[in-house]
Amino acid sequence: MERKSFLSSLFIHACALLLAAVVLAPLVWLFVMSISPAADLTEKPLRWWPQAIDFSRYGVLLSRVENSAGAAFLASLVNSIVVAGMATIAALTLAIPAAWAVSRTPAIGWSLSMVIATYMLPPVALAVPLYFGLSHLGLLNNVFGLALVYLTILAPFTTWLMKSGFDAIPREIEAAAMMDGAGLFATLRIITLPLAAPVVATSALFAFLLAWDEFFYALLFTSDLRAKTLTVAIADLAGGRVSDYGLIATAGVLAALPPVAIGLVMQRALISGLTSGGVKG
Amino acid sequence: MSALEIENIRKTYGAIETLKGIDISLDSGEFLVLLGSSGCGKSTLLNIIAGLAEASGGDVRIAGRSVLGVHPKDRDIAMVFQSYALYPNLSVRRNIGFGLEMRKVPVVEREKAVLETATLLQIENLLDRKPGQLSGGQRQRVAIGRALVRKPQVFLFDEPLSNLDAKLRMEMRTELKRLHQMLGTTIVYVTHDQIEAMTLATRIAVMRNGRIEQLGTPEDVYDHPATLYVAGFVGSPPMNVLNGVVTGEGLRLDGSGQVVALPARFKAVTVGQRVKIGVRPEALRLAGDGAEQKSLDVEIEVVELTGPELVVTGRASGQRVTACLPPRTKLAVGATQAFAFDEDVLHLFDAETELALG
């Protein structure tokens, strides 16, 4: 469409704005809640914009005084970063060779389907066996134990995602590298991985988000600050007799920042189209 | 010693036999073209030589050494792929030098070899670009350069020109011929384009259904096709093939019963034998006033001027005939015209076996 009428372009812009509003409204409301005085949040009818802007809750959550809400929050923030980070790195380390192997050897594709099938089971079905397993290994209430559990979720998912990425890289490029004398490891390192960078970055981002947002296993397998993650810590804030909705919202805003930061860093790698020019087309 | 020997190579996928015993022996400096339509097994054969596929039986020897079970990188071969298969994330310089880099050739030596090859292919000004910034023809040159720089025993080309447009394809064809003449390399080249095969090859292997139909020089394959398939595949427009039967007076065409004299060299035919009569379109000419023995009466249907020649399509005894004539020839559509030909351009094939007779 080279020429668009004024009306149709107005319509398209209106739709885009509406979509943006729908996506952004909860986030904006979360932020507004985090800076509203407690009274404003329980008032009827609801006050959409606070009378006074109150950043004090950020101070509360980021305070490092011992045994305060802030210390608990920061400890869980660190736990979340450690658990999600470890699980993501371990998942990628396993998934890159696995996905490459499955992509280049169609005969063993069934094995990936079987792993994906286990992924379909509801988490609750695995909760009890996992609990006994972790308890046996002495890994309950431990960041390593939780990362291990997350790995079982992330590895199949990232393998599956990256397989489709490797599938898109022409096999002839690897055959050419092989004839040029590159070994398996050199081919993967110099040729295949750089071409697969966008899908590796996407997998890493999704894996991290999946681990970051996980609540069920974290609730079951952690009990105190040594391993408790953010999702559980936020739930704890809501679990008392008096809930400060503003405080929950503040925790939500802070919890959203690390994934956003990672997403921004990864954005460059997420730009695809790096494979163009290698083969015809 | 032969540069490449292929001995009774077979390949089966389950119950399907794609290669049914291929024997070829190639001297150093030869340019062998494997010619055939898709599915004839020519690419499979190339992959077996390259080591990208395993043969089910037989042997491949490069410079006298059996390479079955030898890793592709240790076979002393280089391959140019149909899709070029360049490394998109590496510069042209590294693309060309990659094989040397992997073989731990010192940097100074590698740089020199890359520059030499690039100069030969006239891409020395593109060395710092990425493949994505090149045109199709330039990418093709880089792919050829990547193979040349290693100076292997045998070069393998898998339909290297089929992704280029017609004009570029002709240019690259000439370029390849020039390179081969200059460097004297041994080449195995797969294509379905009979013009590429005719122009480039020192020998052509016409393949069909996993077998070699004919192995010979381009002149041989063109002038003396061993089977009806080869006769129809090589040459454009393809050879005219008319059904007929051998009688006492000569060759009687099916349909109207027009009789063409039987050249004396076909001694082996017997009266009553069913045959297919082949005449190349370019071997036909307008019959003059003189009494010419070998002629064919054709009812002219379509006359097409292509520029350098006039392609005439018509029917002889109801069977389609094409003739390529000089462009200034005057012809009336609908008229019946006698076309003359020399007796040595007539081909006869057995109607049953489709093998050449005489």
PDB file of C-alpha atoms in Angstrom, chain B residues 15-277:
ATOM      1  CA  ALA B  15      14.384 -50.722  -1.037  1.00  0.00           C
ATOM      2  CA  ILE B  16      15.122 -47.931  -3.498  1.00  0.00           C
ATOM      3  CA  GLU B  17      18.341 -48.202  -5.442  1.00  0.00           C
ATOM      4  CA  THR B  18      19.452 -44.729  -6.507  1.00  0.00           C
ATOM      5  CA  LEU B  19      22.853 -45.757  -7.891  1.00  0.00           C
ATOM      6  CA  LYS B  20      23.099 -49.088  -9.673  1.00  0.00           C
ATOM      7  CA  GLY B  21      26.796 -49.640 -10.187  1.00  0.00           C
ATOM      8  CA  ILE B  22      28.726 -46.642 -11.518  1.00  0.00           C
ATOM      9  CA  ASP B  23      32.194 -47.022 -13.049  1.00  0.00           C
ATOM     10  CA  ILE B  24      34.199 -43.972 -14.062  1.00  0.00           C
ATOM     11  CA  SER B  25      37.920 -43.421 -14.299  1.00  0.00           C
ATOM     12  CA  LEU B  26      39.165 -39.866 -14.561  1.00  0.00           C
ATOM     13  CA  ASP B  27      42.650 -38.739 -15.591  1.00  0.00           C
ATOM     14  CA  SER B  28      44.337 -35.776 -14.010  1.00  0.00           C
ATOM     15  CA  GLY B  29      43.163 -32.513 -15.597  1.00  0.00           C
ATOM     16  CA  GLU B  30      39.899 -33.906 -16.937  1.00  0.00           C
ATOM     17  CA  PHE B  31      36.622 -32.042 -16.649  1.00  0.00           C
ATOM     18  CA  LEU B  32      33.876 -34.620 -16.121  1.00  0.00           C
ATOM     19  CA  VAL B  33      30.271 -33.482 -16.230  1.00  0.00           C
ATOM     20  CA  LEU B  34      27.597 -35.668 -14.668  1.00  0.00           C
ATOM     21  CA  LEU B  35      24.546 -34.788 -16.712  1.00  0.00           C
ATOM     22  CA  GLY B  36      20.994 -35.891 -16.022  1.00  0.00           C
ATOM     23  CA  SER B  37      17.554 -34.753 -14.990  1.00  0.00           C
ATOM     24  CA  SER B  38      16.666 -34.458 -11.313  1.00  0.00           C
ATOM     25  CA  GLY B  39      16.515 -37.752  -9.463  1.00  0.00           C
ATOM     26  CA  CYS B  40      18.961 -39.551 -11.740  1.00  0.00           C
ATOM     27  CA  GLY B  41      21.472 -39.952  -8.906  1.00  0.00           C
ATOM     28  CA  LYS B  42      24.095 -37.476 -10.096  1.00  0.00           C
ATOM     29  CA  SER B  43      24.099 -35.438  -6.878  1.00  0.00           C
ATOM     30  CA  THR B  44      24.167 -38.605  -4.783  1.00  0.00           C
ATOM     31  CA  LEU B  45      27.238 -39.732  -6.689  1.00  0.00           C
ATOM     32  CA  LEU B  46      28.907 -36.379  -6.088  1.00  0.00           C
ATOM     33  CA  ASN B  47      28.101 -36.558  -2.375  1.00  0.00           C
ATOM     34  CA  ILE B  48      29.611 -40.027  -2.209  1.00  0.00           C
ATOM     35  CA  ILE B  49      32.810 -38.741  -3.833  1.00  0.00           C
ATOM     36  CA  ALA B  50      32.787 -35.831  -1.390  1.00  0.00           C
ATOM     37  CA  GLY B  51      32.170 -38.073   1.604  1.00  0.00           C
ATOM     38  CA  LEU B  52      28.880 -36.391   2.534  1.00  0.00           C
ATOM     39  CA  ALA B  53      27.066 -39.666   1.817  1.00  0.00           C
ATOM     40  CA  GLU B  54      28.153 -43.265   2.280  1.00  0.00           C
ATOM     41  CA  ALA B  55      28.120 -45.685  -0.648  1.00  0.00           C
ATOM     42  CA  SER B  56      26.272 -48.975  -0.128  1.00  0.00           C
ATOM     43  CA  GLY B  57      28.876 -50.787  -2.217  1.00  0.00           C
ATOM     44  CA  GLY B  58      31.853 -50.184  -4.492  1.00  0.00           C
ATOM     45  CA  ASP B  59      34.985 -48.120  -4.116  1.00  0.00           C
ATOM     46  CA  VAL B  60      36.145 -44.533  -4.688  1.00  0.00           C
ATOM     47  CA  ARG B  61      39.861 -43.902  -5.157  1.00  0.00           C
ATOM     48  CA  ILE B  62      41.444 -40.466  -5.266  1.00  0.00           C
ATOM     49  CA  ALA B  63      45.017 -40.466  -6.567  1.00  0.00           C
ATOM     50  CA  GLY B  64      45.102 -44.229  -6.140  1.00  0.00           C
ATOM     51  CA  ARG B  65      44.025 -44.200  -2.499  1.00  0.00           C
ATOM     52  CA  SER B  66      40.654 -45.629  -1.459  1.00  0.00           C
ATOM     53  CA  VAL B  67      38.741 -42.927   0.399  1.00  0.00           C
ATOM     54  CA  LEU B  68      35.768 -44.930   1.623  1.00  0.00           C
ATOM     55  CA  GLY B  69      35.424 -44.231   5.320  1.00  0.00           C
ATOM     56  CA  VAL B  70      37.871 -41.312   5.061  1.00  0.00           C
ATOM     57  CA  HIS B  71      36.575 -38.035   6.496  1.00  0.00           C
ATOM     58  CA  PRO B  72      35.732 -35.423   3.816  1.00  0.00           C
ATOM     59  CA  LYS B  73      38.429 -33.096   5.087  1.00  0.00           C
ATOM     60  CA  ASP B  74      41.089 -35.764   4.550  1.00  0.00           C
ATOM     61  CA  ARG B  75      40.052 -36.668   0.986  1.00  0.00           C
ATOM     62  CA  ASP B  76      41.975 -33.860  -0.696  1.00  0.00           C
ATOM     63  CA  ILE B  77      38.858 -32.520  -2.410  1.00  0.00           C
ATOM     64  CA  ALA B  78      36.996 -29.225  -2.437  1.00  0.00           C
ATOM     65  CA  MET B  79      33.362 -28.656  -3.247  1.00  0.00           C
ATOM     66  CA  VAL B  80      31.352 -25.751  -4.597  1.00  0.00           C
ATOM     67  CA  PHE B  81      27.727 -26.015  -3.537  1.00  0.00           C
ATOM     68  CA  GLN B  82      24.659 -25.053  -5.508  1.00  0.00           C
ATOM     69  CA  SER B  83      23.628 -22.661  -2.738  1.00  0.00           C
ATOM     70  CA  TYR B  84      27.244 -21.364  -2.429  1.00  0.00           C
ATOM     71  CA  ALA B  85      27.135 -22.246   1.319  1.00  0.00           C
ATOM     72  CA  LEU B  86      29.317 -19.282   2.264  1.00  0.00           C
ATOM     73  CA  TYR B  87      29.843 -18.474   5.938  1.00  0.00           C
ATOM     74  CA  PRO B  88      27.606 -15.415   6.286  1.00  0.00           C
ATOM     75  CA  ASN B  89      29.190 -14.217   9.524  1.00  0.00           C
ATOM     76  CA  LEU B  90      32.741 -14.168   8.160  1.00  0.00           C
ATOM     77  CA  SER B  91      34.346 -11.723   5.740  1.00  0.00           C
ATOM     78  CA  VAL B  92      35.138 -12.808   2.191  1.00  0.00           C
ATOM     79  CA  ARG B  93      38.806 -12.949   3.190  1.00  0.00           C
ATOM     80  CA  ARG B  94      38.084 -15.418   5.999  1.00  0.00           C
ATOM     81  CA  ASN B  95      35.601 -17.354   3.877  1.00  0.00           C
ATOM     82  CA  ILE B  96      38.269 -18.020   1.278  1.00  0.00           C
ATOM     83  CA  GLY B  97      40.990 -18.651   3.842  1.00  0.00           C
ATOM     84  CA  PHE B  98      38.865 -20.789   6.164  1.00  0.00           C
ATOM     85  CA  GLY B  99      40.188 -24.101   4.855  1.00  0.00           C
ATOM     86  CA  LEU B 100      43.774 -22.929   5.311  1.00  0.00           C
ATOM     87  CA  GLU B 101      42.939 -21.498   8.738  1.00  0.00           C
ATOM     88  CA  MET B 102      41.534 -24.855   9.850  1.00  0.00           C
ATOM     89  CA  ARG B 103      44.619 -26.592   8.487  1.00  0.00           C
ATOM     90  CA  LYS B 104      46.806 -24.312  10.577  1.00  0.00           C
ATOM     91  CA  VAL B 105      48.566 -22.686   7.639  1.00  0.00           C
ATOM     92  CA  PRO B 106      50.627 -19.718   8.935  1.00  0.00           C
ATOM     93  CA  VAL B 107      48.897 -16.350   8.635  1.00  0.00           C
ATOM     94  CA  VAL B 108      51.401 -14.805   6.206  1.00  0.00           C
ATOM     95  CA  GLU B 109      51.176 -17.744   3.833  1.00  0.00           C
ATOM     96  CA  ARG B 110      47.390 -17.829   4.140  1.00  0.00           C
ATOM     97  CA  GLU B 111      47.046 -14.108   3.366  1.00  0.00           C
ATOM     98  CA  LYS B 112      49.201 -14.540   0.289  1.00  0.00           C
ATOM     99  CA  ALA B 113      47.197 -17.513  -0.986  1.00  0.00           C
ATOM    100  CA  VAL B 114      43.879 -15.734  -0.383  1.00  0.00           C
ATOM    101  CA  LEU B 115      45.066 -12.651  -2.247  1.00  0.00           C
ATOM    102  CA  GLU B 116      46.364 -14.739  -5.161  1.00  0.00           C
ATOM    103  CA  THR B 117      43.072 -16.601  -5.483  1.00  0.00           C
ATOM    104  CA  ALA B 118      41.032 -13.423  -5.138  1.00  0.00           C
ATOM    105  CA  THR B 119      43.090 -11.745  -7.852  1.00  0.00           C
ATOM    106  CA  LEU B 120      42.588 -14.730 -10.118  1.00  0.00           C
ATOM    107  CA  LEU B 121      38.824 -14.434  -9.639  1.00  0.00           C
ATOM    108  CA  GLN B 122      38.854 -10.624  -9.743  1.00  0.00           C
ATOM    109  CA  ILE B 123      37.333 -10.216  -6.295  1.00  0.00           C
ATOM    110  CA  GLU B 124      40.380  -8.762  -4.527  1.00  0.00           C
ATOM    111  CA  ASN B 125      38.481  -5.532  -3.820  1.00  0.00           C
ATOM    112  CA  LEU B 126      35.677  -7.416  -2.025  1.00  0.00           C
ATOM    113  CA  LEU B 127      37.835  -9.175   0.572  1.00  0.00           C
ATOM    114  CA  ASP B 128      36.586  -7.196   3.547  1.00  0.00           C
ATOM    115  CA  ARG B 129      32.894  -7.491   2.760  1.00  0.00           C
ATOM    116  CA  LYS B 130      30.437  -9.995   4.185  1.00  0.00           C
ATOM    117  CA  PRO B 131      28.665 -12.429   1.811  1.00  0.00           C
ATOM    118  CA  GLY B 132      25.387 -10.567   2.406  1.00  0.00           C
ATOM    119  CA  GLN B 133      26.841  -7.504   0.691  1.00  0.00           C
ATOM    120  CA  LEU B 134      27.693  -9.366  -2.523  1.00  0.00           C
ATOM    121  CA  SER B 135      25.722 -10.053  -5.683  1.00  0.00           C
ATOM    122  CA  GLY B 136      24.958 -13.607  -6.775  1.00  0.00           C
ATOM    123  CA  GLY B 137      27.834 -13.734  -9.239  1.00  0.00           C
ATOM    124  CA  GLN B 138      30.285 -12.376  -6.666  1.00  0.00           C
ATOM    125  CA  ARG B 139      29.148 -14.942  -4.101  1.00  0.00           C
ATOM    126  CA  GLN B 140      29.694 -17.640  -6.686  1.00  0.00           C
ATOM    127  CA  ARG B 141      33.231 -16.398  -7.219  1.00  0.00           C
ATOM    128  CA  VAL B 142      33.892 -16.457  -3.482  1.00  0.00           C
ATOM    129  CA  ALA B 143      32.598 -20.033  -3.312  1.00  0.00           C
ATOM    130  CA  ILE B 144      34.914 -21.010  -6.170  1.00  0.00           C
ATOM    131  CA  GLY B 145      37.775 -19.156  -4.519  1.00  0.00           C
ATOM    132  CA  ARG B 146      37.237 -21.062  -1.286  1.00  0.00           C
ATOM    133  CA  ALA B 147      37.689 -24.293  -3.232  1.00  0.00           C
ATOM    134  CA  LEU B 148      40.618 -23.078  -5.381  1.00  0.00           C
ATOM    135  CA  VAL B 149      42.755 -21.741  -2.561  1.00  0.00           C
ATOM    136  CA  ARG B 150      43.376 -25.195  -1.140  1.00  0.00           C
ATOM    137  CA  LYS B 151      44.687 -26.675  -4.420  1.00  0.00           C
ATOM    138  CA  PRO B 152      43.039 -30.065  -3.900  1.00  0.00           C
ATOM    139  CA  GLN B 153      43.340 -33.164  -6.123  1.00  0.00           C
ATOM    140  CA  VAL B 154      39.729 -33.031  -7.269  1.00  0.00           C
ATOM    141  CA  PHE B 155      37.174 -30.218  -7.432  1.00  0.00           C
ATOM    142  CA  LEU B 156      33.514 -31.033  -7.064  1.00  0.00           C
ATOM    143  CA  PHE B 157      30.846 -28.666  -8.394  1.00  0.00           C
ATOM    144  CA  ASP B 158      27.197 -29.229  -7.545  1.00  0.00           C
ATOM    145  CA  GLU B 159      25.104 -27.279 -10.090  1.00  0.00           C
ATOM    146  CA  PRO B 160      27.085 -24.136  -9.321  1.00  0.00           C
ATOM    147  CA  LEU B 161      25.463 -21.914 -11.921  1.00  0.00           C
ATOM    148  CA  SER B 162      21.811 -22.800 -11.512  1.00  0.00           C
ATOM    149  CA  ASN B 163      21.058 -19.883  -9.177  1.00  0.00           C
ATOM    150  CA  LEU B 164      22.393 -17.255 -11.542  1.00  0.00           C
ATOM    151  CA  ASP B 165      20.406 -15.431 -14.193  1.00  0.00           C
ATOM    152  CA  ALA B 166      20.924 -16.418 -17.825  1.00  0.00           C
ATOM    153  CA  LYS B 167      23.448 -13.736 -18.745  1.00  0.00           C
ATOM    154  CA  LEU B 168      25.577 -14.226 -15.627  1.00  0.00           C
ATOM    155  CA  ARG B 169      25.432 -17.976 -16.084  1.00  0.00           C
ATOM    156  CA  MET B 170      27.016 -17.656 -19.519  1.00  0.00           C
ATOM    157  CA  GLU B 171      29.725 -15.376 -18.152  1.00  0.00           C
ATOM    158  CA  MET B 172      30.539 -17.713 -15.277  1.00  0.00           C
ATOM    159  CA  ARG B 173      30.534 -20.685 -17.641  1.00  0.00           C
ATOM    160  CA  THR B 174      33.223 -19.052 -19.743  1.00  0.00           C
ATOM    161  CA  GLU B 175      35.048 -18.083 -16.564  1.00  0.00           C
ATOM    162  CA  LEU B 176      35.041 -21.688 -15.349  1.00  0.00           C
ATOM    163  CA  LYS B 177      36.313 -22.898 -18.692  1.00  0.00           C
ATOM    164  CA  ARG B 178      39.093 -20.294 -18.564  1.00  0.00           C
ATOM    165  CA  LEU B 179      40.054 -21.353 -15.022  1.00  0.00           C
ATOM    166  CA  HIS B 180      40.137 -24.992 -16.013  1.00  0.00           C
ATOM    167  CA  GLN B 181      42.308 -24.306 -19.046  1.00  0.00           C
ATOM    168  CA  MET B 182      44.639 -22.149 -16.968  1.00  0.00           C
ATOM    169  CA  LEU B 183      44.980 -24.335 -13.892  1.00  0.00           C
ATOM    170  CA  GLY B 184      44.525 -27.802 -15.413  1.00  0.00           C
ATOM    171  CA  THR B 185      42.589 -29.018 -12.397  1.00  0.00           C
ATOM    172  CA  THR B 186      40.560 -32.217 -12.226  1.00  0.00           C
ATOM    173  CA  ILE B 187      36.875 -31.404 -11.947  1.00  0.00           C
ATOM    174  CA  VAL B 188      33.666 -33.343 -11.432  1.00  0.00           C
ATOM    175  CA  TYR B 189      30.711 -31.130 -12.236  1.00  0.00           C
ATOM    176  CA  VAL B 190      27.037 -31.944 -11.767  1.00  0.00           C
ATOM    177  CA  THR B 191      24.408 -30.236 -13.882  1.00  0.00           C
ATOM    178  CA  HIS B 192      21.089 -30.798 -15.606  1.00  0.00           C
ATOM    179  CA  ASP B 193      21.916 -28.183 -18.226  1.00  0.00           C
ATOM    180  CA  GLN B 194      23.112 -29.856 -21.397  1.00  0.00           C
ATOM    181  CA  ILE B 195      24.661 -26.669 -22.744  1.00  0.00           C
ATOM    182  CA  GLU B 196      26.868 -26.380 -19.648  1.00  0.00           C
ATOM    183  CA  ALA B 197      27.794 -30.006 -20.126  1.00  0.00           C
ATOM    184  CA  MET B 198      28.612 -29.611 -23.825  1.00  0.00           C
ATOM    185  CA  THR B 199      30.662 -26.447 -23.387  1.00  0.00           C
ATOM    186  CA  LEU B 200      32.600 -27.279 -20.231  1.00  0.00           C
ATOM    187  CA  ALA B 201      33.248 -31.004 -20.273  1.00  0.00           C
ATOM    188  CA  THR B 202      36.156 -32.944 -21.616  1.00  0.00           C
ATOM    189  CA  ARG B 203      33.924 -35.938 -20.919  1.00  0.00           C
ATOM    190  CA  ILE B 204      30.220 -36.210 -20.213  1.00  0.00           C
ATOM    191  CA  ALA B 205      28.513 -38.971 -18.260  1.00  0.00           C
ATOM    192  CA  VAL B 206      24.817 -38.897 -19.084  1.00  0.00           C
ATOM    193  CA  MET B 207      22.984 -40.467 -16.151  1.00  0.00           C
ATOM    194  CA  ARG B 208      19.494 -41.875 -15.870  1.00  0.00           C
ATOM    195  CA  ASN B 209      17.843 -43.879 -13.096  1.00  0.00           C
ATOM    196  CA  GLY B 210      21.111 -44.499 -11.263  1.00  0.00           C
ATOM    197  CA  ARG B 211      23.000 -45.729 -14.325  1.00  0.00           C
ATOM    198  CA  ILE B 212      25.355 -44.156 -16.799  1.00  0.00           C
ATOM    199  CA  GLU B 213      23.649 -44.123 -20.198  1.00  0.00           C
ATOM    200  CA  GLN B 214      26.727 -42.925 -22.016  1.00  0.00           C
ATOM    201  CA  LEU B 215      30.204 -41.796 -21.063  1.00  0.00           C
ATOM    202  CA  GLY B 216      32.135 -39.964 -23.742  1.00  0.00           C
ATOM    203  CA  THR B 217      33.459 -36.685 -25.117  1.00  0.00           C
ATOM    204  CA  PRO B 218      30.886 -33.969 -25.860  1.00  0.00           C
ATOM    205  CA  GLU B 219      31.290 -34.628 -29.613  1.00  0.00           C
ATOM    206  CA  ASP B 220      30.720 -38.323 -29.051  1.00  0.00           C
ATOM    207  CA  VAL B 221      27.607 -37.795 -26.970  1.00  0.00           C
ATOM    208  CA  TYR B 222      26.216 -35.318 -29.487  1.00  0.00           C
ATOM    209  CA  ASP B 223      27.137 -37.090 -32.720  1.00  0.00           C
ATOM    210  CA  HIS B 224      26.767 -40.688 -31.626  1.00  0.00           C
ATOM    211  CA  PRO B 225      24.213 -40.918 -28.821  1.00  0.00           C
ATOM    212  CA  ALA B 226      24.245 -44.441 -27.437  1.00  0.00           C
ATOM    213  CA  THR B 227      20.592 -44.468 -26.450  1.00  0.00           C
ATOM    214  CA  LEU B 228      17.385 -42.722 -27.342  1.00  0.00           C
ATOM    215  CA  TYR B 229      17.424 -40.996 -23.926  1.00  0.00           C
ATOM    216  CA  VAL B 230      20.838 -39.424 -24.573  1.00  0.00           C
ATOM    217  CA  ALA B 231      19.725 -38.390 -28.052  1.00  0.00           C
ATOM    218  CA  GLY B 232      16.710 -36.591 -26.607  1.00  0.00           C
ATOM    219  CA  PHE B 233      18.527 -35.075 -23.614  1.00  0.00           C
ATOM    220  CA  VAL B 234      21.510 -33.521 -25.360  1.00  0.00           C
ATOM    221  CA  GLY B 235      20.757 -30.880 -27.959  1.00  0.00           C
ATOM    222  CA  SER B 236      18.315 -28.003 -28.041  1.00  0.00           C
ATOM    223  CA  PRO B 237      15.765 -28.150 -29.569  1.00  0.00           C
ATOM    224  CA  PRO B 238      15.901 -31.915 -28.947  1.00  0.00           C
ATOM    225  CA  MET B 239      16.437 -34.471 -31.697  1.00  0.00           C
ATOM    226  CA  ASN B 240      13.397 -35.348 -33.809  1.00  0.00           C
ATOM    227  CA  VAL B 241      12.329 -38.907 -33.125  1.00  0.00           C
ATOM    228  CA  LEU B 242      10.008 -40.596 -35.629  1.00  0.00           C
ATOM    229  CA  ASN B 243       8.466 -44.034 -35.246  1.00  0.00           C
ATOM    230  CA  GLY B 244       8.897 -46.336 -38.196  1.00  0.00           C
ATOM    231  CA  VAL B 245       9.603 -49.805 -39.456  1.00  0.00           C
ATOM    232  CA  VAL B 246      12.341 -51.281 -41.639  1.00  0.00           C
ATOM    233  CA  THR B 247      11.013 -52.459 -45.022  1.00  0.00           C
ATOM    234  CA  GLY B 248      12.540 -53.622 -48.275  1.00  0.00           C
ATOM    235  CA  GLU B 249      12.606 -50.105 -49.772  1.00  0.00           C
ATOM    236  CA  GLY B 250      13.910 -48.326 -46.640  1.00  0.00           C
ATOM    237  CA  LEU B 251      12.428 -46.841 -43.500  1.00  0.00           C
ATOM    238  CA  ARG B 252       8.654 -46.450 -43.608  1.00  0.00           C
ATOM    239  CA  LEU B 253       7.278 -43.852 -41.203  1.00  0.00           C
ATOM    240  CA  ASP B 254       4.186 -44.714 -39.208  1.00  0.00           C
ATOM    241  CA  GLY B 255       1.159 -42.698 -40.307  1.00  0.00           C
ATOM    242  CA  SER B 256       1.126 -41.848 -43.979  1.00  0.00           C
ATOM    243  CA  GLY B 257       3.706 -44.417 -44.960  1.00  0.00           C
ATOM    244  CA  GLN B 258       6.338 -42.008 -46.253  1.00  0.00           C
ATOM    245  CA  VAL B 259       9.564 -43.883 -46.985  1.00  0.00           C
ATOM    246  CA  VAL B 260      13.038 -42.609 -46.164  1.00  0.00           C
ATOM    247  CA  ALA B 261      16.014 -44.347 -47.713  1.00  0.00           C
ATOM    248  CA  LEU B 262      18.020 -46.500 -45.296  1.00  0.00           C
ATOM    249  CA  PRO B 263      21.698 -45.506 -45.163  1.00  0.00           C
ATOM    250  CA  ALA B 264      24.022 -48.342 -46.046  1.00  0.00           C
ATOM    251  CA  ARG B 265      25.896 -48.310 -42.708  1.00  0.00           C
ATOM    252  CA  PHE B 266      22.907 -49.805 -40.845  1.00  0.00           C
ATOM    253  CA  LYS B 267      23.680 -53.398 -41.757  1.00  0.00           C
ATOM    254  CA  ALA B 268      22.417 -54.976 -38.584  1.00  0.00           C
ATOM    255  CA  VAL B 269      18.752 -54.060 -39.072  1.00  0.00           C
ATOM    256  CA  THR B 270      16.329 -56.660 -40.313  1.00  0.00           C
ATOM    257  CA  VAL B 271      13.241 -56.171 -42.442  1.00  0.00           C
ATOM    258  CA  GLY B 272      10.173 -55.776 -40.248  1.00  0.00           C
ATOM    259  CA  GLN B 273      12.144 -54.426 -37.273  1.00  0.00           C
ATOM    260  CA  ARG B 274      10.427 -51.530 -35.472  1.00  0.00           C
ATOM    261  CA  VAL B 275      12.771 -48.556 -35.088  1.00  0.00           C
ATOM    262  CA  LYS B 276      12.897 -44.963 -33.933  1.00  0.00           C
ATOM    263  CA  ILE B 277      14.474 -42.617 -36.457  1.00  0.00           C
TER     264      ILE B 277
END
